[in-house]
Amino acid sequence: MDTTYESIRVSSKANASPSILIAIVYIFKKELTQFLRYPSWFVSMLIWPVLFPFGYVFTAKALSGPASSGINTFSALTGTTDYVSYMIIGTTMWMWVNWMLWGFGSSLRREQVLGTLESNWLCPIPKTTLLFGYSFFQLLYSFVFMGISLIEFMLFYNFRFTGNPLLALLIIVASIPSIYGIGFIFASIIMWVKEANSMVFLVRGVITVFCGITYPLAILPNWMKGVSSFIPVTYSIRSLRAVISAGARIGDVRTDIMILLLFGVILMTLGILAFNYTQKKVKETGSLGHY
Amino acid sequence: MSHYAIEVQDLKKEFAIKKKNVSFWKRRKENKSFVAVNDISFNVNKGEIFGFLGPNGAGKTTTIKMISTLLRPTCGKILINGLDVQKNSMEILKNLGTVLAGERSIYWKLTGRENLKYFAAMNGITGKKAKEKIDYLLKRFSLDKRADETVEKYSTGMKQRIALAKALVADPPIVILDEPTSGLDPQSARNLREIILEFKEEGRTILLTTHYMEEADQLSDRIAIIDHGEIIALDTPKNLKRSLNKSNTITFELNRWNDVIEKELQQIKSIENINSYFDENNRKWEVKVQINNGNETINNLITTITNSNIKINNFKFEEPTLEDVFINLTGKSLRE
Ligand SMILES: Nc1ncnc2c1ncn2[C@@H]1O[C@H](COP(=O)(O)OP(=O)(O)OP(=O)(O)O)[C@@H](O)[C@H]1O
Ligand SMILES: [Mg+2]
């Protein structure tokens, strides 16, 4: 029996393990508080939705030719003449993925450089909790962004829903696990390569080319179509367009939603595995706090 | 249950060093490795302040990171309160309050209070219990008046204190501090040292690293001197210095000096070295004598000098410092 231990130990009873849910809420709150202290972000949040599709929409207008002859070709490929909605759906999804990548890339990397990542690592919580905390903050951000985009699209681009907005929302929700699964894998890679920018450009580039952000996939060569079918964002964009512009019903997009959910399960699992592996690796190399 | 707070056995950390300019295609297995911590063993008693003293790059931070679960040892074993660090990392973390990068370990864009709230929640403390704890810590570290300002506006000393408060938020029995006073002005450093001594009075065990020998001397119950990843001495500061008593320096100011006396002195067995020089300005001799067996020699020395009709104007006995201990062990200065 060791009595010295009890008498020396400061608090006689050990703290309970922290609740993961509460930890996620606090990580979320911390991210939000820090974010709101930089109001300049808010301006870019307002400007980007309008500015970003602008170039594409006007390129399309220019190419549509006299008496909009080009529109016929476009409509034959896509089933809609509303190329403006077509493009802003693509660019909005692109922006979502883009914010997500920057969000994960910069917050993890920033904490790694500043030294606070190690402080979090010293807390008795599973480290994946951190990723979930960041994700929820990112998600809030993305939804606010999409909300602002929607209002601005209606004001500036005369955007209207043909189909059911709730079905569109369902597709977005079904895309969440896939997109954040990619985010988790991405976050793991960032901790390895310790460089966010080039990685963001790489992933974003792949999505720009293969997911049909501004053009129908039908015009891609076959091998590229093959690649596209392995990226979940392709299905999100395709089904969103079908619902919003062509008025597709749930029966029409059921397969796409199923595919998205399946991707979600796979990518989330891979993401968590990748992060756990990185966590081990980083303990060997000591790169948790390197800068 | 173990009597030691921390037990470290044959601990080693080898980092792989990747060559930077090897091209991607021609990657060969010519990776080198670097041993940052080489087979060290030590135990930290419950309730003591254990100091890790060593120059830059000695392996202090690496050791501390292995103890606080941030780094996996290449080999060796670490027990905290008898629990294996590798196997029980969550349980271990509940027992440790670690401050690694000092002021950099907290969020500068959050206020002091927000920081503490956040880290309390990450340690499972929320609600009323958290509020009471945080109010207490803010007051204790004299941060309560500026608790609601963002940390970026704090002075370095305040940042260090909020980092300490953060480490204390879960009331850990063991506190680990990496260079807690680096970058602080003397007054703030003194305050911080007092805080560390208070931790000890509360019954906490403290492991701290430093490359300031005065700090190690003043705070630590025991000190491990580490260099090139190895512990080269481990004892109480007193014993470490006493071990050097064999080689003290005595400086005399004399009115006269010559080779005959010098030869005579050299007959005394325990005298190691004599250095004399004539100070032109003050017209006096300064003679440094290094002796190697304690104080008996001093009597002999003085008798010989006075018997030669030399007047001793002044006399200085230099006690060794930890710096001397380090120089004696490694042949180089701690500050190099
Ligand atoms: N992650 C790492 N990868 C490779 N080498 C490392 C890594 N971390 C530390 N080292 C090397 O290991 C040695 C010991 O570093 P460490 O940070 O433990 O020293 P220290 O005693 O804390 O010194 P300082 O007083 O500078 O903080 C150094 O030479 C350092 O360059
Ligand atoms: Mg160090």
XYZ file of C-alpha atoms and ligand atoms in Angstrom:
659
model
C 0.000 0.000 0.000
C 1.452 3.308 -0.977
C 0.262 6.114 1.222
C 2.650 8.766 -0.026
C 0.911 8.756 -3.348
C -2.448 9.804 -1.937
C -0.974 12.441 0.298
C 1.147 13.953 -2.441
C -1.302 13.842 -5.250
C -2.958 17.202 -5.504
C -6.502 16.360 -6.418
C -7.547 13.136 -4.830
C -9.848 12.034 -7.612
C -8.760 11.963 -11.217
C -10.713 14.000 -13.723
C -13.251 12.120 -15.738
C -12.441 11.642 -19.385
C -13.618 14.629 -21.375
C -16.749 14.121 -23.400
C -15.990 14.021 -27.106
C -19.198 15.844 -27.984
C -18.445 18.675 -25.590
C -14.889 18.848 -26.929
C -16.255 19.143 -30.481
C -18.569 21.967 -29.394
C -15.648 23.814 -27.788
C -13.393 23.368 -30.819
C -16.225 24.696 -32.937
C -16.680 27.686 -30.624
C -12.954 28.395 -30.560
C -12.733 28.373 -34.363
C -15.807 30.576 -34.664
C -14.534 33.097 -32.101
C -11.177 33.389 -33.849
C -12.878 33.668 -37.216
C -15.212 36.444 -36.111
C -12.211 38.454 -34.916
C -11.150 38.801 -38.566
C -14.115 40.564 -40.151
C -12.283 40.919 -43.452
C -13.289 37.360 -44.268
C -16.885 38.412 -44.270
C -16.288 40.739 -47.195
C -14.790 37.979 -49.316
C -17.727 35.795 -48.350
C -20.073 38.395 -49.837
C -18.059 39.136 -52.969
C -16.942 35.700 -54.075
C -20.291 34.086 -54.908
C -21.069 36.817 -57.453
C -17.597 37.403 -58.732
C -16.441 33.868 -59.252
C -19.088 32.595 -61.737
C -19.023 35.947 -63.554
C -16.171 35.043 -65.903
C -17.654 31.670 -66.799
C -21.149 33.014 -67.371
C -19.911 35.698 -69.730
C -17.587 33.324 -71.564
C -20.606 31.142 -72.133
C -22.627 34.121 -73.336
C -19.925 35.059 -75.815
C -19.626 31.529 -77.146
C -23.349 31.002 -77.472
C -23.114 32.718 -80.849
C -25.632 34.714 -82.927
C -29.246 33.949 -82.118
C -27.842 31.749 -79.376
C -27.112 28.938 -81.809
C -24.536 27.565 -79.365
C -27.255 27.123 -76.757
C -28.765 24.370 -78.846
C -25.568 22.360 -78.703
C -25.318 23.042 -74.961
C -28.907 22.045 -74.406
C -28.466 18.871 -76.439
C -25.610 17.882 -74.134
C -27.096 18.983 -70.836
C -30.850 18.969 -71.238
C -31.176 22.597 -70.193
C -30.808 25.993 -71.831
C -30.258 27.730 -68.529
C -26.471 27.834 -68.688
C -26.253 30.444 -65.939
C -27.773 28.142 -63.299
C -25.759 25.308 -64.753
C -22.549 27.142 -64.082
C -23.314 28.626 -60.719
C -24.251 25.193 -59.383
C -20.853 23.923 -60.528
C -18.936 26.892 -59.175
C -20.757 26.812 -55.821
C -19.857 23.172 -55.289
C -16.319 24.018 -56.314
C -16.234 26.824 -53.766
C -17.492 24.524 -51.052
C -14.700 22.047 -51.717
C -12.258 24.929 -51.975
C -13.197 26.411 -48.563
C -13.086 22.963 -47.044
C -9.553 22.338 -48.345
C -8.302 25.753 -47.285
C -10.060 25.380 -43.977
C -8.411 22.089 -43.109
C -5.121 22.968 -44.739
C -4.738 26.331 -43.106
C -6.171 25.622 -39.661
C -4.099 22.511 -39.055
C -1.019 23.966 -40.614
C -1.435 27.226 -38.724
C -1.773 25.412 -35.425
C 1.255 23.289 -36.297
C 3.325 26.377 -37.029
C 2.071 28.398 -34.070
C 2.589 25.613 -31.556
C -1.021 25.187 -30.443
C -1.389 21.831 -32.200
C 0.885 20.289 -29.586
C -1.206 21.854 -26.830
C -4.254 20.107 -28.229
C -2.325 16.873 -28.551
C -1.568 17.113 -24.847
C -5.271 16.967 -23.971
C -6.700 13.558 -23.078
C -9.040 13.336 -26.070
C -8.931 11.180 -29.201
C -7.235 13.386 -31.779
C -9.861 12.775 -34.464
C -12.090 14.929 -32.233
C -10.098 17.892 -33.529
C -10.976 17.048 -37.124
C -14.664 16.759 -36.323
C -14.582 20.075 -34.473
C -12.986 21.794 -37.456
C -15.452 20.089 -39.806
C -18.486 21.410 -37.988
C -17.123 24.902 -38.077
C -16.326 24.519 -41.774
C -19.801 23.183 -42.369
C -21.436 26.166 -40.703
C -19.236 28.439 -42.743
C -20.102 26.640 -45.968
C -23.824 26.733 -45.282
C -23.748 30.442 -44.525
C -21.734 30.878 -47.696
C -24.237 28.886 -49.753
C -27.117 30.827 -48.222
C -25.501 34.139 -49.134
C -24.703 32.759 -52.598
C -28.309 31.743 -53.130
C -29.646 35.186 -52.269
C -27.060 36.872 -54.477
C -27.709 34.492 -57.371
C -31.378 35.340 -57.199
C -30.565 39.063 -57.151
C -27.777 39.217 -59.720
C -28.182 36.197 -61.994
C -31.931 35.825 -61.870
C -31.491 32.338 -60.480
C -34.689 30.328 -59.891
C -35.407 26.820 -58.649
C -37.219 24.635 -61.168
C -37.185 21.600 -58.906
C -37.635 21.063 -55.189
C -35.176 23.115 -53.040
C -35.475 20.558 -50.233
C -34.320 17.810 -52.563
C -31.340 19.994 -53.475
C -30.618 20.357 -49.772
C -30.817 16.600 -49.350
C -28.186 16.119 -52.059
C -25.930 18.646 -50.334
C -26.363 16.873 -47.002
C -25.645 13.515 -48.653
C -22.404 14.997 -50.032
C -21.124 16.044 -46.602
C -19.503 12.733 -45.541
C -17.656 12.389 -48.870
C -16.407 15.950 -48.908
C -15.211 15.849 -45.301
C -13.775 12.380 -45.841
C -11.629 13.951 -48.561
C -10.898 16.711 -46.047
C -9.651 14.227 -43.433
C -7.340 12.557 -45.943
C -6.206 15.983 -47.045
C -5.543 17.073 -43.448
C -3.436 13.958 -42.883
C -1.345 14.698 -45.964
C -0.839 18.311 -44.885
C 0.678 17.170 -41.607
C 3.138 15.126 -43.602
C 4.124 17.453 -46.390
C 3.795 20.491 -44.106
C 2.763 22.614 -47.015
C -0.852 23.500 -47.650
C -0.851 25.699 -50.751
C 0.438 23.345 -53.405
C -1.764 20.547 -52.074
C -4.872 22.729 -52.238
C -4.050 23.645 -55.835
C -3.544 20.017 -56.766
C -6.789 18.674 -55.309
C -8.771 21.665 -56.494
C -7.296 21.343 -59.965
C -8.353 17.714 -60.218
C -11.882 18.627 -59.216
C -12.038 21.544 -61.649
C -11.053 19.367 -64.577
C -12.846 16.122 -63.812
C -16.111 17.095 -62.166
C -17.631 19.267 -64.853
C -17.679 22.507 -62.922
C -18.558 24.564 -66.006
C -19.066 22.014 -68.765
C -20.937 18.749 -69.309
C -18.846 15.644 -68.759
C -20.093 14.337 -72.112
C -17.448 16.407 -73.875
C -14.596 14.728 -71.977
C -12.557 11.902 -73.530
C -13.516 8.481 -72.222
C -10.537 7.965 -69.923
C -11.329 11.260 -68.223
C -14.938 10.264 -67.789
C -13.627 7.153 -66.102
C -11.705 9.256 -63.612
C -14.726 11.494 -63.043
C -16.872 8.590 -61.977
C -14.535 8.016 -59.026
C -14.948 11.518 -57.634
C -18.061 12.050 -55.497
C -18.311 15.752 -56.358
C -19.225 14.668 -59.914
C -22.409 13.085 -58.598
C -23.252 16.023 -56.356
C -23.006 18.467 -59.224
C -24.832 16.220 -61.672
C -27.787 15.563 -59.392
C -28.000 19.159 -58.153
C -28.225 20.341 -61.742
C -30.857 17.766 -62.520
C -32.968 18.872 -59.561
C -32.469 22.622 -59.699
C -32.552 23.249 -63.462
C -34.432 20.306 -64.924
C -36.836 19.669 -62.063
C -35.794 16.079 -61.417
C -37.629 14.199 -58.642
C -36.254 12.024 -55.916
C -36.734 8.896 -58.025
C -34.471 10.376 -60.719
C -31.588 11.143 -58.384
C -31.936 8.222 -55.959
C -28.989 6.351 -57.496
C -26.744 9.413 -57.289
C -27.661 9.953 -53.642
C -26.934 6.293 -52.886
C -23.576 6.568 -54.644
C -22.789 9.716 -52.652
C -23.613 7.990 -49.369
C -21.508 4.989 -50.324
C -18.604 7.301 -51.191
C -19.226 8.978 -47.848
C -18.820 5.774 -45.879
C -15.680 4.796 -47.788
C -14.008 8.210 -47.738
C -14.842 8.902 -44.077
C -13.367 5.536 -43.089
C -10.292 6.151 -45.205
C -9.999 9.660 -43.790
C -10.065 8.484 -40.188
C -7.616 5.670 -40.956
C -5.296 8.094 -42.721
C -5.436 10.508 -39.831
C -4.733 7.805 -37.277
C -1.823 6.590 -39.338
C -0.463 10.122 -39.645
C -0.851 10.568 -35.933
C 1.424 7.588 -35.350
C 3.912 8.678 -37.963
C 4.088 12.200 -36.655
C 4.971 10.857 -33.211
C 7.924 9.125 -34.756
C 9.252 12.016 -36.798
C 8.376 14.707 -34.298
C 6.769 16.864 -36.944
C 3.785 17.755 -34.798
C 5.325 21.013 -33.810
C 7.871 21.689 -36.474
C 7.824 24.975 -38.271
C 2.005 1.851 -7.009
C 5.394 3.235 -7.781
C 7.239 5.610 -5.469
C 8.484 7.569 -8.414
C 6.442 10.085 -10.341
C 8.459 9.468 -13.488
C 10.723 6.541 -14.293
C 12.822 6.571 -17.413
C 14.781 3.489 -18.408
C 17.286 3.247 -21.261
C 15.433 5.827 -23.275
C 16.625 6.494 -26.785
C 15.375 8.611 -29.667
C 16.801 8.344 -33.119
C 15.485 10.683 -35.807
C 15.630 9.714 -39.432
C 17.181 12.508 -41.444
C 16.010 12.652 -45.013
C 18.385 14.089 -47.530
C 16.755 17.116 -49.037
C 18.119 17.260 -52.568
C 17.675 13.690 -53.628
C 15.390 13.690 -56.653
C 12.074 11.923 -56.459
C 12.956 9.346 -59.113
C 16.430 8.533 -57.919
C 15.471 8.074 -54.306
C 17.922 5.750 -52.665
C 18.096 4.416 -49.196
C 20.825 6.762 -48.101
C 18.821 8.184 -45.217
C 20.926 8.929 -42.228
C 19.798 9.002 -38.669
C 20.564 11.225 -35.749
C 20.518 10.138 -32.134
C 18.995 12.997 -30.136
C 18.628 11.086 -26.865
C 20.994 8.237 -26.197
C 20.135 5.629 -23.612
C 19.245 7.777 -20.667
C 17.811 6.552 -17.368
C 16.586 8.548 -14.410
C 13.798 8.612 -11.849
C 11.895 11.605 -10.584
C 10.700 11.350 -6.994
C 7.195 12.363 -6.089
C 7.059 15.964 -4.963
C 10.506 17.034 -6.100
C 11.673 19.544 -8.658
C 13.857 17.741 -11.117
C 15.939 19.925 -13.404
C 17.241 19.031 -16.805
C 20.236 21.218 -17.531
C 22.020 21.226 -20.835
C 23.136 23.375 -23.769
C 21.120 23.943 -26.945
C 20.447 20.764 -28.830
C 21.322 18.528 -25.895
C 18.061 16.602 -26.185
C 16.037 18.197 -23.366
C 12.919 18.946 -25.382
C 13.093 15.587 -27.119
C 13.136 13.803 -23.755
C 10.239 15.861 -22.449
C 8.198 15.208 -25.565
C 8.692 11.482 -25.160
C 7.556 11.694 -21.549
C 4.463 13.678 -22.475
C 3.423 11.205 -25.234
C 4.154 13.544 -28.164
C 7.084 11.509 -29.421
C 7.495 7.778 -29.592
C 10.836 6.588 -28.203
C 13.017 4.480 -30.482
C 13.509 2.237 -27.494
C 13.354 2.353 -23.741
C 10.611 2.646 -21.223
C 8.818 5.492 -19.480
C 6.522 5.019 -16.512
C 4.400 7.767 -15.030
C 2.942 6.997 -11.632
C 3.776 3.425 -12.506
C 1.851 3.481 -15.803
C 3.538 2.791 -19.125
C 3.370 5.901 -21.315
C 3.120 3.903 -24.519
C 0.156 1.867 -23.370
C -1.933 4.352 -21.398
C -1.461 7.659 -23.146
C -4.936 9.009 -22.287
C -4.562 8.159 -18.606
C -1.029 9.614 -18.634
C -2.205 12.875 -20.152
C -4.683 13.320 -17.312
C -1.752 13.258 -14.873
C 0.454 15.688 -16.741
C 0.378 19.438 -17.074
C 2.867 20.198 -19.814
C 4.020 23.544 -21.152
C 6.144 23.032 -24.205
C 6.475 26.038 -26.400
C 5.675 28.479 -23.590
C 3.912 31.510 -24.970
C 3.335 29.743 -28.269
C 1.240 27.013 -26.711
C -1.868 29.179 -26.382
C -4.180 30.909 -28.856
C -3.170 34.527 -29.320
C -6.441 35.447 -30.998
C -8.429 34.302 -27.983
C -8.580 36.032 -24.632
C -6.853 34.585 -21.603
C -10.170 33.446 -20.199
C -11.273 31.871 -23.502
C -8.013 29.958 -23.666
C -8.508 28.535 -20.197
C -12.152 27.688 -20.901
C -11.174 25.876 -24.053
C -8.408 23.820 -22.499
C -10.548 23.093 -19.432
C -13.228 21.613 -21.691
C -10.615 19.613 -23.580
C -9.672 18.159 -20.202
C -13.256 17.344 -19.308
C -13.924 20.341 -17.065
C -16.914 22.486 -17.950
C -19.701 24.491 -16.368
C -19.522 25.849 -12.859
C -16.483 23.804 -11.916
C -14.592 25.253 -14.872
C -15.660 28.791 -14.062
C -14.485 28.569 -10.460
C -11.203 27.000 -11.474
C -10.555 29.609 -14.156
C -11.388 32.541 -11.878
C -9.033 31.105 -9.288
C -6.194 30.577 -11.775
C -6.579 34.021 -13.324
C -6.400 35.632 -9.913
C -3.536 33.457 -8.768
C -1.414 34.343 -11.783
C -2.400 38.037 -11.577
C -4.138 37.909 -14.919
C -7.676 38.628 -13.736
C -7.626 42.310 -14.690
C -6.772 41.571 -18.314
C -8.447 38.196 -18.633
C -10.816 39.420 -21.325
C -8.210 40.898 -23.628
C -6.795 38.811 -26.446
C -3.514 37.156 -25.581
C -1.676 38.926 -28.417
C -1.862 42.100 -26.313
C -0.174 40.439 -23.325
C 3.483 40.842 -22.410
C 5.759 37.808 -22.749
C 5.587 37.265 -19.008
C 1.778 37.274 -19.050
C 1.749 34.857 -21.984
C 4.007 32.509 -20.069
C 1.728 32.770 -17.053
C -1.411 32.011 -19.023
C 0.400 29.021 -20.525
C 1.203 27.863 -16.988
C -2.406 28.413 -15.919
C -3.450 26.328 -18.910
C -1.238 23.478 -17.777
C -2.705 23.679 -14.295
C -6.334 23.764 -15.319
C -6.871 20.035 -14.770
C -4.925 20.104 -11.486
C -2.255 17.635 -12.606
C 0.018 16.024 -10.013
C 2.981 16.262 -12.401
C 3.979 19.472 -14.152
C 6.448 19.450 -17.041
C 7.960 22.740 -18.163
C 10.268 23.265 -21.119
C 12.447 26.357 -20.630
C 9.794 28.178 -18.621
C 11.747 31.425 -18.255
C 13.342 31.728 -21.661
C 12.821 35.154 -23.138
C 11.691 36.736 -19.872
C 13.214 39.791 -18.238
C 14.905 39.100 -14.867
C 11.933 40.317 -12.810
C 9.371 38.192 -14.690
C 11.723 35.233 -14.578
C 11.980 35.626 -10.811
C 8.180 35.738 -10.500
C 7.856 32.618 -12.570
C 10.412 30.779 -10.472
C 8.410 31.661 -7.380
C 5.316 30.208 -9.002
C 7.202 27.017 -9.768
C 8.278 26.753 -6.138
C 4.633 27.182 -5.135
C 3.707 24.248 -7.364
C 6.118 22.184 -5.354
C 4.630 23.341 -2.069
C 1.251 22.181 -3.325
C 2.713 18.725 -3.601
C 3.192 18.591 -7.342
C 6.153 16.931 -8.983
C 7.957 19.202 -11.409
C 10.237 18.302 -14.273
C 11.770 21.338 -15.908
C 14.427 21.984 -18.492
C 16.656 24.986 -18.649
C 19.968 26.098 -19.963
C 20.354 28.688 -17.203
C 22.555 27.150 -14.567
C 21.479 29.644 -11.877
C 17.889 28.646 -12.469
C 18.613 24.947 -12.260
C 20.673 25.561 -9.136
C 18.041 27.659 -7.409
C 14.970 25.576 -8.220
C 15.965 21.955 -8.496
C 16.147 19.358 -5.779
C 18.107 17.253 -8.216
C 19.667 18.000 -11.546
C 20.507 15.883 -14.527
C 23.155 17.452 -16.718
C 22.599 16.403 -20.295
C 24.860 16.851 -23.275
C 24.745 15.276 -26.724
C 21.760 13.202 -25.679
C 23.434 11.676 -22.665
C 23.115 12.308 -18.960
C 26.651 13.063 -17.836
C 25.867 13.785 -14.197
C 22.885 13.457 -11.900
C 22.765 14.660 -8.315
C 21.646 17.445 -6.020
C 23.103 20.824 -6.990
C 25.143 20.775 -3.769
C 26.704 17.404 -4.465
C 27.413 18.301 -8.054
C 29.369 21.331 -6.940
C 31.017 19.514 -4.069
C 32.267 16.924 -6.496
C 34.323 19.733 -7.986
C 35.866 20.856 -4.704
C 38.948 18.984 -5.763
C 39.688 21.818 -8.060
C 39.023 25.209 -6.512
C 40.594 28.427 -7.581
C 42.190 30.778 -5.086
C 43.243 34.194 -6.231
C 45.814 36.139 -4.201
C 46.823 39.779 -4.452
C 50.454 39.998 -3.378
C 53.049 42.775 -3.084
C 55.908 40.611 -4.298
C 56.421 37.456 -6.333
C 59.311 35.419 -7.786
C 60.202 32.079 -9.310
C 61.726 30.764 -6.103
C 58.450 30.980 -4.242
C 56.605 29.585 -7.191
C 58.909 26.557 -7.205
C 58.445 26.175 -3.505
C 54.669 26.229 -3.841
C 54.784 23.659 -6.573
C 56.265 21.261 -4.039
C 52.883 21.177 -2.321
C 51.281 18.062 -3.725
C 47.705 19.154 -4.158
C 48.511 22.279 -6.126
C 47.657 21.773 -9.753
C 48.449 24.981 -11.418
C 49.881 28.418 -10.674
C 49.341 31.491 -12.781
C 50.964 34.778 -11.924
C 50.813 38.163 -13.510
C 51.960 41.634 -12.572
C 49.338 44.334 -12.628
C 51.290 47.403 -13.840
C 48.642 49.945 -12.954
C 48.126 48.905 -9.383
C 51.664 47.679 -8.930
C 50.696 44.366 -7.437
C 50.889 40.679 -8.264
C 47.853 38.591 -9.009
C 48.411 34.884 -8.483
C 45.826 32.266 -9.291
C 46.341 28.902 -7.674
C 44.305 25.866 -8.535
C 44.157 23.296 -5.811
C 42.688 19.872 -6.028
C 42.036 18.572 -2.570
C 39.796 20.778 -0.603
C 40.570 23.138 2.146
C 43.587 21.566 3.907
C 45.841 22.865 1.189
C 44.826 26.446 1.855
C 46.581 26.528 5.211
C 49.771 25.157 3.707
C 49.617 27.637 0.881
C 49.194 30.674 3.088
C 51.919 29.619 5.487
C 54.403 29.197 2.641
C 53.604 32.617 1.211
C 53.757 34.525 4.507
C 56.950 32.690 5.549
C 58.622 34.159 2.448
C 57.811 37.624 3.757
C 55.222 38.296 1.139
C 52.266 40.397 2.114
C 48.805 39.109 1.185
C 46.690 42.141 0.315
C 43.646 40.264 -0.763
C 42.392 36.779 -1.070
C 39.499 35.329 -3.051
C 38.188 31.807 -2.871
C 36.033 30.885 -5.836
C 33.310 28.354 -5.197
C 32.488 26.278 -8.208
C 29.187 26.875 -9.989
C 27.205 24.414 -12.067
C 28.853 26.108 -15.007
C 32.209 24.864 -13.692
C 30.726 21.427 -13.211
C 29.656 21.464 -16.823
C 33.012 22.724 -18.043
C 34.761 20.096 -15.974
C 32.614 17.330 -17.449
C 32.557 18.398 -21.074
C 35.496 20.725 -21.527
C 33.199 23.426 -22.906
C 30.989 26.175 -21.566
C 27.240 25.785 -21.195
C 26.645 28.967 -23.132
C 28.699 28.055 -26.149
N 11.841 16.152 -35.206
C 13.159 16.136 -35.308
N 13.770 15.598 -36.378
C 15.107 15.574 -36.468
N 15.948 16.056 -35.537
C 15.418 16.612 -34.445
C 13.986 16.696 -34.265
N 13.746 17.300 -33.083
C 14.957 17.585 -32.553
N 15.951 17.183 -33.363
C 17.401 17.312 -33.090
O 17.690 16.664 -31.887
C 18.634 17.403 -31.112
C 18.069 17.654 -29.746
O 17.032 18.588 -29.845
P 16.213 19.121 -28.607
O 15.181 20.039 -29.134
O 15.768 17.970 -27.795
O 17.318 19.926 -27.818
P 17.181 20.834 -26.535
O 18.078 20.280 -25.504
O 15.758 21.009 -26.187
O 17.793 22.189 -27.022
P 17.276 23.702 -26.932
O 17.935 24.290 -25.745
O 17.786 24.284 -28.191
O 15.793 23.684 -26.843
C 18.931 18.656 -31.896
O 20.150 18.485 -32.552
C 17.799 18.759 -32.886
O 18.233 19.347 -34.071
Mg 14.419 22.600 -26.198
